[in-house]
Short mmCIF file of C-alpha atoms in Angstrom, two decimals:
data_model
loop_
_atom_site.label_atom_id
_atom_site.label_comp_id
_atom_site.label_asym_id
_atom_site.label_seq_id
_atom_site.Cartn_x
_atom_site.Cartn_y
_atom_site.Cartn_z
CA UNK A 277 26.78 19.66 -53.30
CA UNK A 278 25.75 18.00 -50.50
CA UNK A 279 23.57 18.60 -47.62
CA UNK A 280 24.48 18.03 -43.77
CA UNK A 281 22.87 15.76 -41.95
CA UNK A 282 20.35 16.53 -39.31
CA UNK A 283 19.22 14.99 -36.38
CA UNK A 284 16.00 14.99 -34.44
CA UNK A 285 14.91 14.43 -30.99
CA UNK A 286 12.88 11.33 -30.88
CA UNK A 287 11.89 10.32 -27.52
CA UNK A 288 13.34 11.53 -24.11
CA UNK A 289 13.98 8.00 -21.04
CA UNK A 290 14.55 10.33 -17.71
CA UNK A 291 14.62 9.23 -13.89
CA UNK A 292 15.29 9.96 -10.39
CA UNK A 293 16.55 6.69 -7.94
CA UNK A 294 16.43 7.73 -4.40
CA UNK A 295 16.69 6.06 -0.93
CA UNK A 296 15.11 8.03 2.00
CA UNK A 297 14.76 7.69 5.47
CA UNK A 298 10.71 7.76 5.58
CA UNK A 299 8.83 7.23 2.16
CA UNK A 300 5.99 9.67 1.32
CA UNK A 301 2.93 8.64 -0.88
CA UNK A 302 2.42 10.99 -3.79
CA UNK A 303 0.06 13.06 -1.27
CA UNK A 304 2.58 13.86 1.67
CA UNK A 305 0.42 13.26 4.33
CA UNK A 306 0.59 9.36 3.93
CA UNK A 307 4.06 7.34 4.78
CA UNK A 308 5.31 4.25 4.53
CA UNK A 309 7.12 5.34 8.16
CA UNK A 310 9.84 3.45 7.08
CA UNK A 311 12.61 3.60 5.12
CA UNK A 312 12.11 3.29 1.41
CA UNK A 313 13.53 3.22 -2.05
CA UNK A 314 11.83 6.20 -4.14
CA UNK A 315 12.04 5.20 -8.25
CA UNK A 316 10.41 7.65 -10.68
CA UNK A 317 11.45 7.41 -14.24
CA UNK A 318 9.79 8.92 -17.12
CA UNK A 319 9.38 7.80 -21.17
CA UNK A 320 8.20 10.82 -22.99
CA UNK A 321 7.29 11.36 -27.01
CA UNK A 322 6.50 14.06 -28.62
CA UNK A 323 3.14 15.03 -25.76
CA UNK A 324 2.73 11.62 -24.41
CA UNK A 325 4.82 10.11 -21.42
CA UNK A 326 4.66 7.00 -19.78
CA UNK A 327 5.89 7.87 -15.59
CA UNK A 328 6.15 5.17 -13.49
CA UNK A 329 6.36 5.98 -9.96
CA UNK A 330 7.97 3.24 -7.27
CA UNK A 331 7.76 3.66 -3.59
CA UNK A 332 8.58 0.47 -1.74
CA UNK A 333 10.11 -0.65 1.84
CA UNK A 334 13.30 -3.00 1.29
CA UNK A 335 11.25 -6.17 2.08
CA UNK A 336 8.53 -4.89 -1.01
CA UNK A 337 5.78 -5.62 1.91
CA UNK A 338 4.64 -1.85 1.83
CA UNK A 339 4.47 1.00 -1.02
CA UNK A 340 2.75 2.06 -4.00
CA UNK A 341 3.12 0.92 -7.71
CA UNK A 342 1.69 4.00 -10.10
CA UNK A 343 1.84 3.80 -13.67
CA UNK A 344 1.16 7.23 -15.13
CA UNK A 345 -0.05 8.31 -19.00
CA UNK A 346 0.19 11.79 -19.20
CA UNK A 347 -0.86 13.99 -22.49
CA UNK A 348 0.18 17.84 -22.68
CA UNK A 349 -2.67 19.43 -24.06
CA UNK A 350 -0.99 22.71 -24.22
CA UNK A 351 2.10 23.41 -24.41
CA UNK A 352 3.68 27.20 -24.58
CA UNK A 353 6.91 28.67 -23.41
CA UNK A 354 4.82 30.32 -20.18
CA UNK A 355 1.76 27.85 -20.12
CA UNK A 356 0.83 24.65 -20.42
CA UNK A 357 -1.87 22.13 -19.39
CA UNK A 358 -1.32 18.27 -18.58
CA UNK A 359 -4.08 15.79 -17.63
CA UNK A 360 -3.22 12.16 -16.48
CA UNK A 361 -4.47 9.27 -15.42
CA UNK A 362 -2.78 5.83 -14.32
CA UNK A 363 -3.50 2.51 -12.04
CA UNK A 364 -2.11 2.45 -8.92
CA UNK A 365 -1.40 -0.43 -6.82
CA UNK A 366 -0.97 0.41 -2.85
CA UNK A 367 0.84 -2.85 -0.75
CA UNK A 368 -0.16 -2.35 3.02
CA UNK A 369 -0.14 -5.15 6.04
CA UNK A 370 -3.38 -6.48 7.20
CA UNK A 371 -3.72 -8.90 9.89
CA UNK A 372 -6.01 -12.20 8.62
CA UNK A 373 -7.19 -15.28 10.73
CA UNK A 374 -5.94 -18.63 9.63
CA UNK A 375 -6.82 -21.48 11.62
CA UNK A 376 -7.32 -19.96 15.07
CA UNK A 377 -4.44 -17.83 14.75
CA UNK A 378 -3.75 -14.11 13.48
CA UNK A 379 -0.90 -13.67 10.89
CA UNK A 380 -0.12 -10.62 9.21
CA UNK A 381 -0.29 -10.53 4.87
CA UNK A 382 1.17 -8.04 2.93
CA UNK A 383 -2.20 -7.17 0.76
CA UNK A 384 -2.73 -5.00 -2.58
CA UNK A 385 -5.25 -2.05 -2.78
CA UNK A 386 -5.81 -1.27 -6.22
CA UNK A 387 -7.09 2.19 -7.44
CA UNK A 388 -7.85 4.42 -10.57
CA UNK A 389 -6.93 8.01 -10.92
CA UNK A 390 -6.85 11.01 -13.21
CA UNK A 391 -5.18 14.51 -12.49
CA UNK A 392 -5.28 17.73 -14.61
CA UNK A 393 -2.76 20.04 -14.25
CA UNK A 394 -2.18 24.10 -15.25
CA UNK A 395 0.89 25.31 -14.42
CA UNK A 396 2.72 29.03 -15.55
CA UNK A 397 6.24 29.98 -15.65
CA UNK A 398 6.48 32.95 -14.09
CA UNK A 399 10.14 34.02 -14.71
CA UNK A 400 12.69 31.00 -15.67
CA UNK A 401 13.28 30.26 -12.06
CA UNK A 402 9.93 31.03 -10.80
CA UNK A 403 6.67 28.92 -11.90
CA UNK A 404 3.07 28.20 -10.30
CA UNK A 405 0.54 25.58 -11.27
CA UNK A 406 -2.44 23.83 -9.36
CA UNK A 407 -3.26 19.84 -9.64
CA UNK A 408 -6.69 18.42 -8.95
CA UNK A 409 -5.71 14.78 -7.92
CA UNK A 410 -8.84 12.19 -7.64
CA UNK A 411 -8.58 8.43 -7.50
CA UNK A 412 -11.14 6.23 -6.87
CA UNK A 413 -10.97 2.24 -5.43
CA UNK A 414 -11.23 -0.78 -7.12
CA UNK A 415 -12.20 -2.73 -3.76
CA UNK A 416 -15.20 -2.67 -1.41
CA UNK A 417 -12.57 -2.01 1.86
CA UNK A 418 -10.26 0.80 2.32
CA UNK A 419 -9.86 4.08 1.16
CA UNK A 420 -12.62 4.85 -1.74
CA UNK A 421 -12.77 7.98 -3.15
CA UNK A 422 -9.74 10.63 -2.27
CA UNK A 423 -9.67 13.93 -4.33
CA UNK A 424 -6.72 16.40 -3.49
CA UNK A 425 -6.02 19.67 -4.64
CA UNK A 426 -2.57 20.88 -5.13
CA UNK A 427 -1.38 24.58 -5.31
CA UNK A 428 2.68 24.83 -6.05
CA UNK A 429 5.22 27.26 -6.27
CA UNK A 430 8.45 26.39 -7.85
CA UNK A 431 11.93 28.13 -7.12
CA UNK A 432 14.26 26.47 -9.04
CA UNK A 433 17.81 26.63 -10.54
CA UNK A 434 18.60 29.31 -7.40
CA UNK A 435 22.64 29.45 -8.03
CA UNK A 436 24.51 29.06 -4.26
CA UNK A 437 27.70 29.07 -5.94
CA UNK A 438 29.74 28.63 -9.46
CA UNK A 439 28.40 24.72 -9.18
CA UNK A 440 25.98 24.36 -6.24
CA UNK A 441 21.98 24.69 -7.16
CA UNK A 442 19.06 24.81 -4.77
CA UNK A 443 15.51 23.94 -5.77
CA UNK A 444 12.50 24.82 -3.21
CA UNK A 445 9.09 23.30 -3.85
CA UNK A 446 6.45 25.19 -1.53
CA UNK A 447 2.77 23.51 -1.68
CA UNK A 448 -0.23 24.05 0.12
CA UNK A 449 -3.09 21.38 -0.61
CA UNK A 450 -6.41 20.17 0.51
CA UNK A 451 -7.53 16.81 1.12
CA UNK A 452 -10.90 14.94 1.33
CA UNK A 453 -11.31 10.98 1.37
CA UNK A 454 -14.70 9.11 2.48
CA UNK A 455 -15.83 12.19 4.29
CA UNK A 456 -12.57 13.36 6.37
CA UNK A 457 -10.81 16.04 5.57
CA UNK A 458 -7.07 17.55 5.73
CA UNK A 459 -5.16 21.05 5.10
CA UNK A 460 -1.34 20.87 4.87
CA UNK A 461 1.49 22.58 3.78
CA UNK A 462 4.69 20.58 2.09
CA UNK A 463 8.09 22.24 1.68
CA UNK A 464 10.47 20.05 -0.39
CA UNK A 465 14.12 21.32 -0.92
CA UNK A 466 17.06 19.88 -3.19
CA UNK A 467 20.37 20.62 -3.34
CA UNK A 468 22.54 19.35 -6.07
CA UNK A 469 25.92 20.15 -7.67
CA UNK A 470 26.21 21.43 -11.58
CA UNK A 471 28.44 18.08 -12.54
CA UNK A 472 27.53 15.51 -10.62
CA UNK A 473 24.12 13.38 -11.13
CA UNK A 474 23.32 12.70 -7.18
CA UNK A 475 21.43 15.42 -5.07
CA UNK A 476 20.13 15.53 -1.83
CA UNK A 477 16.80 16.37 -1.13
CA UNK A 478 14.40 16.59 1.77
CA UNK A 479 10.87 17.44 2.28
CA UNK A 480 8.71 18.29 5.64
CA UNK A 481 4.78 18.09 5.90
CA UNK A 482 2.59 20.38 8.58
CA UNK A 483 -1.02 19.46 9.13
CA UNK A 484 -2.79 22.50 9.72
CA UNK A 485 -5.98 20.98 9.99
CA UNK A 486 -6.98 17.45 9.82
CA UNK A 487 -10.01 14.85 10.98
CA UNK A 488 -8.04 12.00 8.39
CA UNK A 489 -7.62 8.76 10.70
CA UNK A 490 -4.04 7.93 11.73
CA UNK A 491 -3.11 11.58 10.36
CA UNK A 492 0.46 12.84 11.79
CA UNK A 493 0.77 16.36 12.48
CA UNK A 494 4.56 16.82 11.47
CA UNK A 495 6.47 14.40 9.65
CA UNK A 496 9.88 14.64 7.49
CA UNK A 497 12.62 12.70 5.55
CA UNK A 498 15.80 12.74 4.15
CA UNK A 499 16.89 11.43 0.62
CA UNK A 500 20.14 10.80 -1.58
CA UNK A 501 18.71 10.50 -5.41
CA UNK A 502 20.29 10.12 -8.75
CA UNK A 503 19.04 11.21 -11.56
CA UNK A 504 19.73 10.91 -15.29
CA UNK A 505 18.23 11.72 -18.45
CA UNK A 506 19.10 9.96 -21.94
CA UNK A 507 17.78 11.51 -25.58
CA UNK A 508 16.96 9.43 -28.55
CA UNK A 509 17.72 10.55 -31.85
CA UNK A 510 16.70 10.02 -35.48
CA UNK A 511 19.33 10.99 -38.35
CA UNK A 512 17.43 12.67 -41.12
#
């Protein structure tokens, strides 16, 4: 006799490409206030996953560059618990003096974070979970210590019709950096059909209370995304 081949799941390459109108940071308060492309792909084994995260103007003269290493540390059908931690590299425009004259540079922040992250599923289309955010600089100017904390909700999979899904992402979270301090609340909604790999998503952010320079007290955007997800598999 002979036995059947079997196959097992190996690694899992996944990733959303989007272009938006106004690119948030990873903390919605901050924007490029311009439009953006928005590339997040993920490499995960087993409980380790690499997640790059892209957020760059078309000229690449503003945006963020995070490279993410994530571990699950557990990992149930209801709970689980992730921590993180990555580099991140933040391009903004500063204005130099060469020669007698101002000219504007495109210049490169560079930070180190960590985040730890509970999260329960509630019911399969209902799930909370919390993230304590902190990264701290790598430079003597700018922003250098920010610490956030995140509390989601999660509604997703909400069937509109035979194809068309809704997800809604409701978040309060509190922000301090260098002594100022900000409370928000971040809705972000998607809308995508059951065969087709684009979406559209947007996402509005409310200040409820803030002292953070430059802070905006509404601010929104639009985006078209595609996503994909391709699994790797090992004959045994």
């Amino acid at each position: 006799s002979q036995t059947p081949d079997s196959t097992q799941i190996t690694s899992i390459f996944s990733g959303t490409v989007g272009i938006t109108n106004n690119g948030f940071s990873i903390i919605p308060t901050f924007s490029l206030n311009h439009p953006a492309a928005i590339m997040n792909f993920s490499w995960r084994k087993k409980r380790v996953s690499f997640d790059p995260d892209i957020r760059l103007v078309p000229d690449g003269s503003k945006g963020g560059l995070i490279f993410w290493v994530r571990y699950r540390l557990i990992e149930r059908k209801k709970f689980s618990l992730r921590v993180g931690g990555h580099p991140a590299f933040t391009l903004i425009r500063s204005s130099v003096t060469d020669n007698g004259s101002i000219k504007e540079i495109t210049e490169m922040l560079r930070f180190l974070a960590f985040e730890v992250v509970p999260s329960y599923q509630i019911t399969p289309h209902v799930g909370v979970s919390a993230m304590y955010l902190q990264g701290n600089a790598l430079q003597n100017h700018g922003p250098q210590l920010t610490r956030v904390l995140f509390l989601n909700t999660s509604f997703s999979n909400l069937k509109l019709s035979q194809n068309l899904r809704l997800d809604l992402f409701p978040t309060i979270f509190f922000l301090h950096t260098d002594g100022y301090r900000g409370d928000y609340f971040t809705l972000t909604g998607s809308l995508s059909h059951k065969k087709w790999p684009f979406s559209l998503q947007s996402t509005i952010n409310q200040t409820f209370n803030s002292n953070v320079p430059g802070n905006q007290n509404f601010m929104w955007n639009v985006m078209v995304a595609y996503s994909f997800s391709r699994q790797y598999k090992r004959v045994k």
